[in-house]
Coordinates of C-alpha atoms in Angstrom, one line a residue:
Chain U
X1 CA 32.7 0.2 18.9
X2 CA 30.3 2.9 18.9
X3 CA 27.4 2.6 21.4
X4 CA 24.0 4.3 21.2
X5 CA 23.5 7.1 23.9
X6 CA 20.5 8.7 25.1
X7 CA 19.6 12.2 24.9
X8 CA 18.8 14.6 27.5
X9 CA 15.6 14.0 29.3
X10 CA 14.2 17.4 28.3
X11 CA 14.6 16.2 24.5
X12 CA 13.0 12.9 24.9
X13 CA 9.8 14.1 23.1
X14 CA 11.8 14.8 20.1
X15 CA 14.5 12.0 20.4
X16 CA 15.3 9.8 23.1
X17 CA 18.8 9.1 21.7
X18 CA 21.9 11.1 20.7
X19 CA 22.3 12.0 17.1
X20 CA 24.3 9.0 15.4
X21 CA 24.3 10.5 12.0
X22 CA 28.0 11.8 12.0
X23 CA 29.0 8.0 12.2
X24 CA 26.8 7.0 9.0
X25 CA 28.2 6.0 5.9
X26 CA 28.6 9.1 3.6
X27 CA 25.6 7.9 1.1
X28 CA 23.2 7.6 3.9
X29 CA 24.0 10.8 5.7
X30 CA 21.7 13.6 5.7
X31 CA 23.2 16.5 3.5
X32 CA 20.3 18.9 3.2
X33 CA 19.9 21.8 5.6
X34 CA 17.2 22.7 8.6
X35 CA 14.2 23.3 6.1
X36 CA 13.3 19.8 5.8
X37 CA 11.9 19.8 9.6
X38 CA 11.9 23.6 9.8
X39 CA 9.2 24.1 7.4
X40 CA 6.8 21.6 8.4
X41 CA 7.1 23.0 11.9
X42 CA 6.7 26.4 10.8
X43 CA 3.4 25.4 8.9
X44 CA 2.6 23.4 12.1
X45 CA 3.1 26.3 14.3
X46 CA 1.0 28.7 12.3
X47 CA -1.8 26.1 11.8
X48 CA -1.9 25.2 15.4
X49 CA -1.9 29.1 16.4
X50 CA -4.9 29.9 14.3
X51 CA -6.7 26.4 15.3
X52 CA -6.0 27.0 18.9
X53 CA -7.4 30.6 18.6
X54 CA -10.7 29.3 17.3
X55 CA -11.3 27.8 21.0
X56 CA -12.1 31.5 21.9
X57 CA -14.7 31.7 19.0
X58 CA -16.4 28.3 19.2
X59 CA -14.8 25.6 21.8
X60 CA -17.2 22.8 20.3
X61 CA -16.1 23.2 17.0
X62 CA -12.6 23.7 17.9
X63 CA -12.6 20.5 20.0
X64 CA -14.0 18.3 17.1
X65 CA -11.6 19.9 14.5
X66 CA -8.7 19.2 16.9
X67 CA -9.6 15.6 17.5
X68 CA -10.1 15.2 13.8
X69 CA -6.5 16.4 13.2
X70 CA -5.1 14.6 16.1
X71 CA -6.6 11.3 15.2
X72 CA -5.3 12.0 11.6
X73 CA -1.8 12.2 13.1
X74 CA -2.5 9.1 15.2
X75 CA -3.4 7.0 12.2
X76 CA 0.0 8.0 10.6
X77 CA 1.8 7.0 13.7
X78 CA -0.1 3.6 14.0
X79 CA 0.5 3.1 10.2
X80 CA 4.0 3.5 10.8
X81 CA 3.8 1.1 13.6
X82 CA 2.2 -1.6 11.7
X83 CA 4.5 -1.0 8.8
X84 CA 7.7 -1.5 10.9
X85 CA 6.1 -4.7 12.5
X86 CA 5.1 -6.3 9.5
X87 CA 8.6 -5.6 7.8
X88 CA 10.4 -7.4 10.7
X89 CA 7.8 -10.3 10.7
X90 CA 8.1 -11.0 7.3
X91 CA 11.8 -10.2 7.2
X92 CA 11.1 -7.9 4.1
X93 CA 14.4 -6.8 2.5
X94 CA 13.0 -4.6 -0.2
X95 CA 11.6 -2.0 2.3
X96 CA 14.9 -1.7 4.2
X97 CA 15.6 1.6 2.7
X98 CA 12.7 3.2 3.7
X99 CA 12.2 1.6 6.9
X100 CA 14.3 4.3 9.0
X101 CA 11.5 7.0 7.8
X102 CA 8.8 4.7 9.4
X103 CA 10.8 4.5 12.4
X104 CA 11.4 7.9 12.9
X105 CA 7.3 8.5 12.6
X106 CA 7.2 5.9 15.3
X107 CA 8.5 7.8 18.3
X108 CA 5.4 10.2 17.6
X109 CA 3.4 8.4 20.1
X110 CA 4.7 10.2 23.3
X111 CA 4.4 13.7 21.4
X112 CA 0.8 12.6 20.5
X113 CA 0.1 11.7 24.0
X114 CA 1.0 15.3 24.9
X115 CA -0.9 16.9 22.1
X116 CA -3.9 14.9 23.1
X117 CA -4.2 17.1 26.1
X118 CA -6.8 19.4 24.8
X119 CA -8.8 16.3 23.9
X120 CA -9.1 15.5 27.6
X121 CA -10.6 19.1 28.4
X122 CA -13.1 18.7 25.4
X123 CA -14.5 15.3 26.3
X124 CA -17.6 16.9 27.5
X125 CA -18.0 18.8 24.2
X126 CA -17.2 15.9 22.2
X127 CA -18.8 13.0 23.7
X128 CA -22.5 12.5 24.4
X129 CA -21.9 9.9 27.0
X130 CA -20.2 12.1 29.3
X131 CA -23.3 13.9 29.7
X132 CA -24.5 12.1 32.9
X133 CA -28.4 13.2 33.1
X134 CA -28.8 12.5 29.3
X135 CA -27.1 9.0 29.9
X136 CA -29.3 8.3 33.0
X137 CA -32.6 9.3 30.9
X138 CA -31.4 6.8 28.0
X139 CA -31.6 3.1 28.9
X140 CA -29.3 2.2 26.0
X141 CA -26.4 4.5 26.9
X142 CA -27.1 3.6 30.6
X143 CA -26.4 0.1 29.8
X144 CA -23.0 1.1 28.3
X145 CA -21.9 3.1 31.2
X146 CA -19.6 0.1 32.5
X147 CA -17.5 0.7 29.5
X148 CA -18.2 4.3 28.5
X149 CA -17.3 6.3 31.5
X150 CA -14.7 8.8 31.9
X151 CA -12.4 7.0 34.5
X152 CA -12.2 4.2 32.5
X153 CA -11.9 5.8 29.2
X154 CA -8.7 7.7 30.3
X155 CA -7.2 4.7 31.8
X156 CA -7.9 2.9 28.3
X157 CA -6.1 5.9 26.5
X158 CA -3.3 5.5 29.0
X159 CA -3.1 2.0 28.5
X160 CA -3.1 2.4 24.4
X161 CA -0.4 5.2 24.5
X162 CA 1.7 3.2 26.9
X163 CA 1.6 -0.1 24.7
X164 CA 2.5 2.0 21.6
X165 CA 5.2 3.9 22.9
X166 CA 7.1 1.0 24.4
X167 CA 6.6 -0.9 21.3
X168 CA 7.8 2.3 19.3
X169 CA 10.9 2.7 21.9
X170 CA 12.1 -0.9 21.3
X171 CA 11.7 -0.7 17.7
X172 CA 13.5 2.6 17.4
X173 CA 16.0 1.9 19.8
X174 CA 17.0 -1.6 18.6
X175 CA 17.3 -0.3 14.9
X176 CA 19.6 2.6 16.0
X177 CA 21.6 0.3 18.2
X178 CA 22.3 -1.9 14.9
X179 CA 23.6 1.2 13.2
X180 CA 26.2 1.5 16.1
X181 CA 26.9 -2.0 16.8
X182 CA 26.1 -4.2 14.0
X183 CA 25.0 -6.6 16.5
X184 CA 23.7 -9.8 14.7
X185 CA 21.1 -10.7 17.2
X186 CA 19.1 -7.7 16.6
X187 CA 16.8 -9.0 13.7
X188 CA 15.8 -11.9 16.0
X189 CA 15.0 -9.5 18.9
X190 CA 13.1 -7.2 16.5
X191 CA 10.9 -10.2 15.4
X192 CA 10.2 -10.9 18.8
X193 CA 9.0 -7.5 19.7
X194 CA 7.0 -7.6 16.6
X195 CA 5.2 -10.5 17.1
X196 CA 4.0 -9.4 20.3
X197 CA 3.6 -6.0 19.0
X198 CA 1.2 -7.1 16.0
X199 CA -1.1 -8.9 18.4
X200 CA -0.9 -5.8 20.8
X201 CA -1.3 -3.0 18.2
X202 CA -4.3 -4.8 16.5
X203 CA -6.5 -4.9 19.9
X204 CA -5.4 -1.4 21.0
X205 CA -5.9 0.2 17.4
X206 CA -9.4 -1.5 17.3
X207 CA -10.4 -0.1 20.8
X208 CA -8.8 3.1 20.3
X209 CA -10.8 3.6 17.3
X210 CA -14.0 2.5 19.0
X211 CA -13.2 5.0 21.9
X212 CA -12.0 8.3 20.1
X213 CA -14.4 8.0 16.9
X214 CA -17.0 5.4 17.3
X215 CA -18.3 6.6 20.7
X216 CA -18.7 10.0 19.2
X217 CA -22.2 8.7 18.3
X218 CA -22.6 6.3 21.4
X219 CA -25.7 4.5 20.3
X220 CA -23.9 3.1 17.2
X221 CA -21.9 0.1 17.0
X222 CA -20.0 -1.5 14.4
X223 CA -17.6 -4.4 15.1
X224 CA -15.6 -3.8 11.9
X225 CA -14.7 0.0 12.6
X226 CA -11.4 -0.9 14.1
X227 CA -10.1 -2.6 10.8
X228 CA -11.6 0.3 9.1
X229 CA -9.6 2.6 10.9
X230 CA -6.6 0.3 10.6
X231 CA -7.0 0.3 6.6
X232 CA -6.9 4.0 6.3
X233 CA -4.1 4.1 8.5
X234 CA -1.9 1.6 6.7
X235 CA -2.9 3.1 3.2
X236 CA -1.7 6.5 4.6
X237 CA 1.7 5.3 5.9
X238 CA 2.7 3.9 2.3
X239 CA 1.8 7.2 0.7
X240 CA 3.6 9.3 3.4
X241 CA 6.7 7.2 2.9
X242 CA 6.7 7.7 -0.5
X243 CA 6.5 11.4 -0.2
X244 CA 9.2 11.4 2.9
X245 CA 11.7 9.5 0.1
X246 CA 10.6 12.2 -2.4
X247 CA 11.4 15.0 0.0
X248 CA 14.7 13.7 1.3
X249 CA 15.8 13.0 -2.5
X250 CA 14.3 16.4 -3.2
X251 CA 17.2 18.0 -1.1
X252 CA 19.9 15.6 -2.7
X253 CA 19.8 12.8 -0.3
X254 CA 19.6 8.9 -0.8
X255 CA 20.6 9.4 -4.7
X256 CA 20.3 5.6 -6.1
X257 CA 19.5 4.3 -2.5
X258 CA 15.8 4.8 -2.9
X259 CA 15.1 3.9 -6.5
X260 CA 11.9 3.8 -8.8
X261 CA 11.7 0.1 -7.8
X262 CA 10.9 1.4 -4.2
X263 CA 8.5 3.7 -5.0
X264 CA 6.7 1.3 -7.3
X265 CA 6.2 -1.1 -4.5
X266 CA 5.2 1.5 -2.0
X267 CA 2.6 2.6 -4.9
X268 CA 1.6 -1.0 -5.1
X269 CA 1.0 -1.4 -1.5
X270 CA -1.0 2.3 -1.4
X271 CA -3.0 0.7 -4.2
X272 CA -3.6 -2.6 -2.3
X273 CA -4.7 -0.6 0.8
X274 CA -7.0 1.8 -1.1
X275 CA -8.8 -1.4 -2.1
X276 CA -8.6 -2.8 1.2
X277 CA -10.1 0.2 2.7
X278 CA -12.8 0.2 0.3
X279 CA -13.6 -3.7 0.9
X280 CA -13.9 -2.9 4.6
X281 CA -15.9 0.2 4.2
X282 CA -18.3 -1.4 1.7
X283 CA -18.5 -4.7 4.1
X284 CA -19.8 -2.3 7.0
X285 CA -21.9 -0.6 4.8
X286 CA -23.7 -3.6 3.1
X287 CA -24.2 -5.6 6.3
X288 CA -26.0 -2.5 7.9
X289 CA -28.0 -1.9 4.5
X290 CA -29.1 -5.6 4.4
X291 CA -29.9 -5.9 8.3
X292 CA -32.0 -2.5 7.8
X293 CA -32.2 -2.0 11.6
X294 CA -32.7 1.6 12.8
X295 CA -30.3 1.6 15.6
X296 CA -27.5 0.7 12.9
X297 CA -28.8 2.5 9.6
X298 CA -29.1 5.7 11.6
X299 CA -25.4 6.4 11.6
X300 CA -25.3 6.4 7.7
X301 CA -28.7 8.2 7.4
X302 CA -26.7 11.0 9.1
X303 CA -24.2 10.7 6.4
X304 CA -26.3 10.7 3.4
X305 CA -28.4 13.6 4.1
X306 CA -28.2 17.4 4.7
X307 CA -25.5 17.7 2.3
X308 CA -23.1 15.0 4.1
X309 CA -24.0 12.9 0.8
X310 CA -21.8 14.9 -1.1
X311 CA -19.1 14.1 1.4
X312 CA -19.9 10.3 1.0
X313 CA -19.8 10.5 -2.8
X314 CA -16.6 12.5 -2.8
X315 CA -14.9 9.7 -0.3
X316 CA -16.2 7.0 -2.7
X317 CA -14.7 8.5 -5.6
X318 CA -11.7 10.3 -4.1
X319 CA -10.8 7.4 -1.7
X320 CA -11.4 4.6 -4.0
X321 CA -12.5 4.8 -7.6
X322 CA -9.9 7.6 -8.9
X323 CA -6.7 6.3 -7.3
X324 CA -7.9 2.8 -7.9
X325 CA -7.7 3.5 -11.6
X326 CA -4.6 5.8 -11.2
X327 CA -2.6 3.5 -9.5
X328 CA -3.5 0.4 -11.6
X329 CA -1.1 1.6 -14.0
X330 CA 2.5 0.4 -13.7
X331 CA 3.8 3.6 -15.3
X332 CA 2.0 5.9 -12.8
X333 CA 3.6 4.1 -9.7
X334 CA 7.1 4.4 -11.4
X335 CA 6.5 8.0 -12.0
X336 CA 7.6 10.2 -9.1
X337 CA 5.2 13.2 -10.2
X338 CA 2.3 11.1 -10.6
X339 CA 2.8 9.0 -7.5
X340 CA 3.5 12.2 -5.2
X341 CA 0.4 13.8 -6.4
X342 CA -1.7 10.5 -5.7
X343 CA 0.0 10.4 -2.3
X344 CA -0.9 13.8 -1.3
X345 CA -4.3 13.4 -2.3
X346 CA -4.6 10.2 -0.5
X347 CA -3.3 11.8 2.7
X348 CA -6.1 14.5 2.3
X349 CA -8.5 11.7 1.6
X350 CA -7.4 10.0 4.9
X351 CA -8.2 13.3 6.7
X352 CA -11.6 13.5 4.8
X353 CA -12.4 10.1 6.0
X354 CA -11.9 10.8 9.6
X355 CA -13.7 14.1 9.0
X356 CA -16.5 12.3 7.6
X357 CA -16.7 9.7 10.8
X358 CA -16.6 12.6 13.4
X359 CA -17.8 15.8 11.8
X360 CA -21.6 14.6 11.2
X361 CA -21.9 14.2 14.8
X362 CA -21.3 18.0 15.5
X363 CA -23.3 19.2 12.5
X364 CA -26.0 16.6 11.7
X365 CA -28.0 19.6 9.6
X366 CA -25.6 21.2 7.5
X367 CA -22.5 19.6 6.0
X368 CA -19.4 21.8 6.4
X369 CA -15.6 21.8 6.2
X370 CA -14.9 24.4 9.0
X371 CA -11.6 26.4 8.7
X372 CA -10.7 25.1 12.0
X373 CA -10.8 21.8 10.8
X374 CA -8.2 22.4 8.1
X375 CA -6.1 24.6 10.7
X376 CA -5.8 22.1 13.2
X377 CA -5.2 19.2 10.8
X378 CA -2.2 21.0 9.1
X379 CA -1.1 22.5 12.2
X380 CA -1.0 19.1 14.0
X381 CA 0.2 17.0 11.4
X382 CA 3.0 19.9 10.2
X383 CA 4.3 19.5 14.1
X384 CA 4.4 15.7 13.9
X385 CA 5.8 15.6 10.6
X386 CA 8.4 18.3 11.3
X387 CA 9.5 16.5 14.6
X388 CA 10.0 13.2 12.9
X389 CA 12.0 14.7 10.0
X390 CA 13.9 16.4 12.8
X391 CA 14.6 12.9 14.4
X392 CA 15.0 11.4 11.0
X393 CA 17.9 13.5 9.8
X394 CA 19.7 13.2 13.1
X395 CA 20.7 9.6 12.2
X396 CA 21.6 7.6 8.9
X397 CA 18.9 7.9 6.7
X398 CA 18.6 4.1 6.2
X399 CA 19.5 1.3 8.7
X400 CA 23.0 1.0 7.7
X401 CA 24.0 -2.3 9.2
X402 CA 20.8 -4.1 8.5
X403 CA 21.8 -7.6 7.2
X404 CA 19.4 -7.4 4.2
X405 CA 20.5 -3.6 3.0
X406 CA 22.3 -4.9 0.1
X407 CA 19.4 -6.8 -1.2
X408 CA 17.0 -3.8 -0.6
X409 CA 19.8 -1.5 -2.6
X410 CA 19.8 -3.7 -5.6
X411 CA 16.0 -4.7 -5.3
X412 CA 14.1 -4.9 -8.6
X413 CA 10.5 -5.6 -9.4
X414 CA 10.1 -8.6 -11.8
Chain P
X1 CA -3.4 -11.7 -44.3
X2 CA -0.9 -14.5 -44.3
X3 CA 1.8 -12.3 -43.4
X4 CA -0.1 -10.9 -40.5
X5 CA -0.8 -14.2 -39.3
X6 CA 2.6 -15.2 -39.2
X7 CA 3.8 -11.7 -37.4
X8 CA 1.3 -12.6 -34.6
X9 CA 2.5 -16.3 -34.4
X10 CA 6.1 -15.0 -34.3
X11 CA 5.1 -12.8 -31.2
X12 CA 3.9 -15.6 -29.7
X13 CA 7.3 -17.3 -30.3
X14 CA 6.1 -19.7 -33.1
X15 CA 8.4 -19.2 -36.2
X16 CA 7.3 -20.7 -39.3
X17 CA 10.0 -21.4 -41.4
X18 CA 10.4 -24.5 -43.8
X19 CA 12.5 -26.5 -44.3
X20 CA 15.1 -24.9 -42.0
X21 CA 13.8 -24.3 -38.9
X22 CA 16.9 -22.5 -37.2
X23 CA 20.0 -23.1 -35.2
X24 CA 20.0 -24.3 -31.8
X25 CA 23.2 -23.8 -29.6
X26 CA 24.0 -24.8 -26.0
X27 CA 25.6 -22.7 -23.5
X28 CA 27.7 -23.6 -20.3
X29 CA 25.8 -21.8 -17.9
X30 CA 23.0 -18.9 -17.2
X31 CA 25.7 -16.1 -17.3
X32 CA 26.9 -17.2 -20.8
X33 CA 23.2 -17.3 -22.0
X34 CA 22.4 -14.2 -20.6
X35 CA 25.5 -12.4 -22.5
X36 CA 24.6 -14.4 -25.5
X37 CA 21.0 -13.5 -25.6
X38 CA 21.7 -9.6 -25.1
X39 CA 24.7 -10.1 -27.9
X40 CA 22.1 -11.6 -30.3
X41 CA 19.8 -9.0 -29.7
X42 CA 22.2 -6.4 -30.5
X43 CA 23.3 -8.2 -33.7
X44 CA 19.7 -7.3 -34.8
X45 CA 17.9 -10.8 -34.4
X46 CA 14.3 -10.7 -33.2
X47 CA 13.3 -14.2 -33.8
X48 CA 15.2 -16.1 -31.1
X49 CA 14.5 -17.6 -27.7
X50 CA 16.3 -19.0 -25.0
X51 CA 15.5 -22.3 -23.1
X52 CA 16.7 -22.9 -19.6
X53 CA 15.9 -25.3 -16.6
X54 CA 15.1 -22.4 -14.4
X55 CA 14.2 -18.7 -14.7
X56 CA 17.3 -16.6 -15.3
X57 CA 17.4 -13.2 -13.6
X58 CA 17.5 -10.5 -16.0
X59 CA 16.8 -12.5 -19.0
X60 CA 13.7 -10.3 -20.1
X61 CA 16.0 -7.4 -20.2
X62 CA 19.0 -9.2 -22.0
X63 CA 16.4 -10.4 -24.6
X64 CA 14.7 -7.1 -24.9
X65 CA 11.2 -8.2 -24.0
X66 CA 8.9 -5.4 -22.8
X67 CA 6.5 -5.6 -20.3
X68 CA 4.1 -8.4 -20.5
X69 CA 0.8 -7.4 -22.0
X70 CA -1.1 -9.8 -20.0
X71 CA -2.2 -7.0 -17.8
X72 CA -4.8 -5.9 -20.3
X73 CA -6.2 -9.3 -20.8
X74 CA -6.8 -9.1 -17.0
X75 CA -8.4 -5.7 -17.2
X76 CA -10.6 -6.8 -20.0
X77 CA -11.8 -10.0 -18.3
X78 CA -12.3 -8.0 -14.9
X79 CA -14.6 -5.3 -17.1
X80 CA -16.5 -8.2 -18.4
X81 CA -17.0 -10.0 -15.1
X82 CA -18.1 -6.6 -13.6
X83 CA -20.5 -6.0 -16.2
X84 CA -21.7 -9.3 -16.6
X85 CA -22.5 -9.7 -12.9
X86 CA -24.5 -6.3 -12.9
X87 CA -26.7 -7.7 -15.8
X88 CA -26.9 -11.1 -14.6
X89 CA -28.4 -9.8 -11.1
X90 CA -30.6 -7.1 -12.6
X91 CA -32.2 -9.4 -15.1
X92 CA -32.8 -12.1 -13.1
X93 CA -34.0 -10.1 -10.0
X94 CA -35.9 -7.4 -11.6
X95 CA -36.9 -8.8 -15.2
X96 CA -37.1 -12.6 -15.3
X97 CA -38.3 -13.5 -12.0
X98 CA -39.1 -10.5 -9.6
X99 CA -39.3 -11.9 -6.1
X100 CA -40.3 -9.8 -3.2
X101 CA -38.1 -10.5 -0.1
X102 CA -38.7 -8.7 2.9
X103 CA -39.7 -5.6 0.9
X104 CA -36.5 -5.2 -0.6
X105 CA -36.0 -3.7 -3.9
X106 CA -36.1 -6.2 -6.8
X107 CA -32.7 -4.7 -7.9
X108 CA -30.4 -2.7 -5.8
X109 CA -26.7 -2.0 -6.2
X110 CA -25.9 -2.6 -2.7
X111 CA -26.4 -6.4 -2.2
X112 CA -25.2 -6.9 -5.8
X113 CA -21.6 -5.6 -5.3
X114 CA -20.4 -8.9 -3.8
X115 CA -21.3 -10.9 -6.8
X116 CA -19.9 -8.1 -9.0
X117 CA -16.8 -8.1 -7.1
X118 CA -16.5 -12.1 -7.3
X119 CA -17.1 -12.1 -11.0
X120 CA -14.6 -9.4 -11.5
X121 CA -11.8 -11.2 -9.7
X122 CA -13.1 -14.7 -11.4
X123 CA -13.3 -13.3 -15.1
X124 CA -9.9 -11.1 -14.5
X125 CA -8.2 -14.6 -13.5
X126 CA -9.8 -16.2 -16.6
X127 CA -8.4 -13.2 -18.7
X128 CA -4.9 -13.5 -17.2
X129 CA -4.7 -17.0 -17.8
X130 CA -6.0 -17.1 -21.2
X131 CA -3.9 -14.1 -22.1
X132 CA -1.0 -15.9 -20.7
X133 CA -1.8 -18.9 -22.9
X134 CA -2.5 -16.7 -25.8
X135 CA 0.7 -14.5 -25.7
X136 CA 2.9 -17.6 -25.3
X137 CA 1.2 -19.4 -28.1
X138 CA 0.1 -22.3 -25.7
X139 CA -1.1 -25.0 -26.0
X140 CA 1.6 -26.1 -28.4
X141 CA 2.1 -29.8 -28.6
X142 CA 4.8 -29.9 -30.8
X143 CA 7.8 -27.7 -31.6
X144 CA 10.6 -28.0 -34.2
X145 CA 13.1 -27.9 -31.4
X146 CA 12.1 -31.5 -30.1
X147 CA 14.1 -32.8 -33.5
X148 CA 17.0 -32.2 -31.3
X149 CA 17.8 -34.8 -29.3
X150 CA 20.0 -32.7 -27.1
X151 CA 17.4 -30.3 -26.6
X152 CA 15.7 -32.6 -23.8
X153 CA 18.0 -31.6 -21.4
X154 CA 16.7 -27.9 -21.5
X155 CA 14.3 -29.1 -18.6
X156 CA 17.6 -30.8 -16.8
X157 CA 21.1 -29.2 -17.0
X158 CA 21.6 -27.4 -20.3
X159 CA 21.0 -23.9 -21.4
X160 CA 20.0 -23.3 -24.9
X161 CA 19.9 -20.3 -27.3
X162 CA 17.6 -20.8 -30.8
X163 CA 17.5 -18.4 -33.7
X164 CA 14.7 -19.1 -36.2
X165 CA 15.3 -19.1 -39.9
X166 CA 12.3 -16.7 -40.2
X167 CA 14.5 -13.8 -38.8
X168 CA 15.4 -11.0 -41.3
X169 CA 19.1 -11.2 -40.2
X170 CA 19.2 -15.3 -40.6
X171 CA 22.0 -16.5 -42.4
X172 CA 23.2 -20.1 -42.2
X173 CA 26.7 -19.4 -42.2
X174 CA 26.8 -16.1 -40.2
X175 CA 24.4 -17.1 -37.7
X176 CA 26.1 -20.3 -37.0
X177 CA 29.3 -18.0 -36.6
X178 CA 27.9 -15.9 -34.1
X179 CA 26.6 -18.5 -32.0
X180 CA 30.2 -20.2 -32.0
X181 CA 31.8 -16.7 -31.2
X182 CA 29.4 -16.2 -28.2
X183 CA 30.5 -19.5 -26.6
X184 CA 27.8 -21.9 -28.2
X185 CA 28.8 -25.4 -28.6
X186 CA 26.7 -28.2 -30.1
X187 CA 25.5 -25.7 -32.5
X188 CA 22.7 -27.8 -34.5
X189 CA 20.8 -27.1 -37.5
X190 CA 17.0 -27.9 -37.2
X191 CA 15.3 -28.9 -40.2
X192 CA 12.2 -30.6 -41.1
X193 CA 12.7 -34.5 -41.4
X194 CA 12.2 -36.1 -44.4

């Protein structure tokens, strides 16, 4: 019986386990070449180089752009985490053929922790609450110092990444071990990890969104903010999984394994979380509108003036109205071309959403999308996607000994 | 006009043919029923229906039923509810009985959206249920199938296929033969009672 071997410690950011792809059944073995991970990595390297060079010209702009791109990648990884957790907890069978892709994305957390180092250098440029004199002169911010201070901030970030990485490690290892041994206890073990993981993931995601994004404007607060970030993240992962499957099938893999039925389901869930995002976004907006208290409304004021109102309108149309009406149709969800275009668009909208959350803090007087925003986004996303694809193709492309696999392969929408 | 009405009714599964209503055959198991349905369909019949105690997986495909049109009723209901809620709040708040509540506008889109959302959902649900009833030709208190004593077992342990006499291909002898060839037994002629 084969066992799961660890890879060399120097490779642990790429993949903590030795390749098991050679033992996979032929139908699930990767048959393409290096380009599936090489091209994203090249785009990533190119983007990141030009992005990092922006630091020389305008460090403050660079830090914001980098943070936006980095948080985008973080929401993708968190989306993958929640996706896997929920599939295990609900014992979902339809999704087994696409679960490995999410599992490959999971192990992005340690890499993201490393890629997050530039953010730490930019704390002073990013977060107003790190300016001690300004905080001392501001009674509201002074009252928040027990929470908003640099040492505690760093400890919290470390805890989040530790929790996420541990969860990712267990979920990923168990799934690969199942490929090797077919151990019948693994589904139960995965559910146990997932039950704890869902609770831990929810709390850490909410607080991470408070720390990384909400505290950019330290006077403002919204308790629903964590759910808002989760909604965007969870929508994005379904879109990205559909795209990953299309990429793999585009180079001749998983023929007849991932079918129109699975694409339709991913489309349905994307649609559902487009609506959920809107529901949460509107809940936040309406309560603040109705309360009409300056300390809350100011945040929206910034996003509804000086050109940012155009961004807000694009967000409403592009993140809700257009994808809502397009994804309503069954035919669209079952067409790879249409679904693919919508998924790319929604991933761009997810980035645009995070940009909309963060960038007005830097440019309250003139709405822009800076070149560095795009360069850092594509750079970081390229790296994350490339490394995840590299990790994915080293193993069986689906959890080949998962008990429900047969149901997943023959899954049909009724 | 009469013909159109008959066509619409036929699309709902209400086949009007007097005095012979059609043929009813029993099948041994869901597999035989599934097979029979696809064969009957292939033989060119359109006015036929199957009855089983539980849903048979793949039957829609075997019978050649397309996607349900109920979604369009739902969409229509949703749009109606959305528009109605908008109009209701605008008319009551800004036209019929304007009240100044802490300086807020008489009508604004922001606080109206929850009601618009709720009525969208409510009317979409109405549309879905009404559409489902309409497309199935319900409520339908009586069907000529009830003339068959055996047919009461459709809700218990028997699988039936029935071909209506209104079908273009219907021929008493040929159709009876087809049903028998497909493994149908207890083939019954359903006719209006004297």
